[in-house]
Amino acid sequence: MYADMGHFGRRPMQLAWLVVAMPSLVLNYLGQCALILEDPSTKSNPFFLMIPQKVFWVVFVLATVATVIASQALISGSFSLISQAVALGYVPRMKIHHTSPTIYGQVYLPIINWLLIVLCIILVVSFQHSSDLASMYGLAVSSNMVGTSIVLMLVMKHVWHWKPWKIGLYGCTILLVDMSLFVASLEKMASFAWVSLLFGAFFTAIMHIWITCRAELASRAPTTIKLDQFSIALEDNTNRLTYIDAVGIFLDSTPIEDVPVV
């Protein structure tokens, strides 16, 4: 949803989620629960087992197409998240292609695309069973939901300045549900679900190392000088400067009152 919001805008995503996606998911999950309560033997695969045989293959094709669309959304989401992390200085800079001349959020990162391909192949070959992949995916989603709720509560406090009782109400409802799903997913740790936590810890370590090393490098070797110092240096070295009949543009993330050291 985060990636699609950058691609299509806020209003279309609100309508798609509230009118189509959420009601369909709620009805689907309620139907699966009802089937399992009526026949506990269907818990192995309630989605396909509740489909009437007359329309089984039609639903099967639709489910396959939906899976492909969801995978594309996941890939686009990875591009958007990594590009934002690069802009915030959390990960090393990499090549980013803007695929739209008008929409800023539509981006393509070649190195991330190839990384996803390699990791997906390794996981499929290593696990060999869809049930193990489902366990890993379930723990990844539930932990992501918990992390998102915690970050949202911090935004409520420090950005939106909500009252404590409102934040507590959210924590006692949404966060409580997220935590219950996360704790339930921990049961799958023995079924390779720990791999998702391993990936999360690995990429968190990369971001921490990158931020720490950049801060240490900046403290040892300043990358900017003050504008008044730069003006004095220009006056002292006027005769040594070479002027060209052109305009050069150098992009840098330093504050506007400082001059980058090129």
PDB file of N, CA and C in Angstrom, residues 27 100 109 115 158 160 174 187 214 221 250:
ATOM      1  N   LEU A  27     -14.589 -11.038   4.276  1.00  0.00           N
ATOM      2  CA  LEU A  27     -15.515 -12.116   3.908  1.00  0.00           C
ATOM      3  C   LEU A  27     -14.769 -13.430   3.656  1.00  0.00           C
ATOM      4  N   SER A 100       8.867   7.560 -14.489  1.00  0.00           N
ATOM      5  CA  SER A 100       7.780   8.445 -14.901  1.00  0.00           C
ATOM      6  C   SER A 100       8.273   9.887 -14.917  1.00  0.00           C
ATOM      7  N   LEU A 109      15.095   0.289  -9.140  1.00  0.00           N
ATOM      8  CA  LEU A 109      16.457   0.132  -8.635  1.00  0.00           C
ATOM      9  C   LEU A 109      17.017  -1.188  -9.148  1.00  0.00           C
ATOM     10  N   LEU A 115      18.898  -8.374  -6.537  1.00  0.00           N
ATOM     11  CA  LEU A 115      19.022  -8.949  -5.199  1.00  0.00           C
ATOM     12  C   LEU A 115      17.778  -9.752  -4.835  1.00  0.00           C
ATOM     13  N   HIS A 158       4.937  12.495  18.898  1.00  0.00           N
ATOM     14  CA  HIS A 158       5.944  13.522  18.633  1.00  0.00           C
ATOM     15  C   HIS A 158       5.619  14.410  17.432  1.00  0.00           C
ATOM     16  N   TRP A 160       2.072  14.397  15.635  1.00  0.00           N
ATOM     17  CA  TRP A 160       0.687  14.845  15.690  1.00  0.00           C
ATOM     18  C   TRP A 160       0.307  15.415  17.051  1.00  0.00           C
ATOM     19  N   ILE A 174      -5.517  -1.834  18.295  1.00  0.00           N
ATOM     20  CA  ILE A 174      -4.795  -2.291  17.106  1.00  0.00           C
ATOM     21  C   ILE A 174      -3.488  -2.982  17.476  1.00  0.00           C
ATOM     22  N   GLU A 187       5.127 -19.553  17.018  1.00  0.00           N
ATOM     23  CA  GLU A 187       5.026 -21.004  17.058  1.00  0.00           C
ATOM     24  C   GLU A 187       5.703 -21.647  15.844  1.00  0.00           C
ATOM     25  N   ARG A 214      29.322   6.730   8.725  1.00  0.00           N
ATOM     26  CA  ARG A 214      29.211   8.067   8.122  1.00  0.00           C
ATOM     27  C   ARG A 214      29.379   9.152   9.173  1.00  0.00           C
ATOM     28  N   ALA A 221      36.685  14.033   9.341  1.00  0.00           N
ATOM     29  CA  ALA A 221      37.020  14.809   8.139  1.00  0.00           C
ATOM     30  C   ALA A 221      35.794  15.616   7.730  1.00  0.00           C
ATOM     31  N   PHE A 250      26.378  21.303  -9.006  1.00  0.00           N
ATOM     32  CA  PHE A 250      26.846  20.191  -8.173  1.00  0.00           C
ATOM     33  C   PHE A 250      25.808  19.951  -7.088  1.00  0.00           C
TER      34      PHE A 250
END
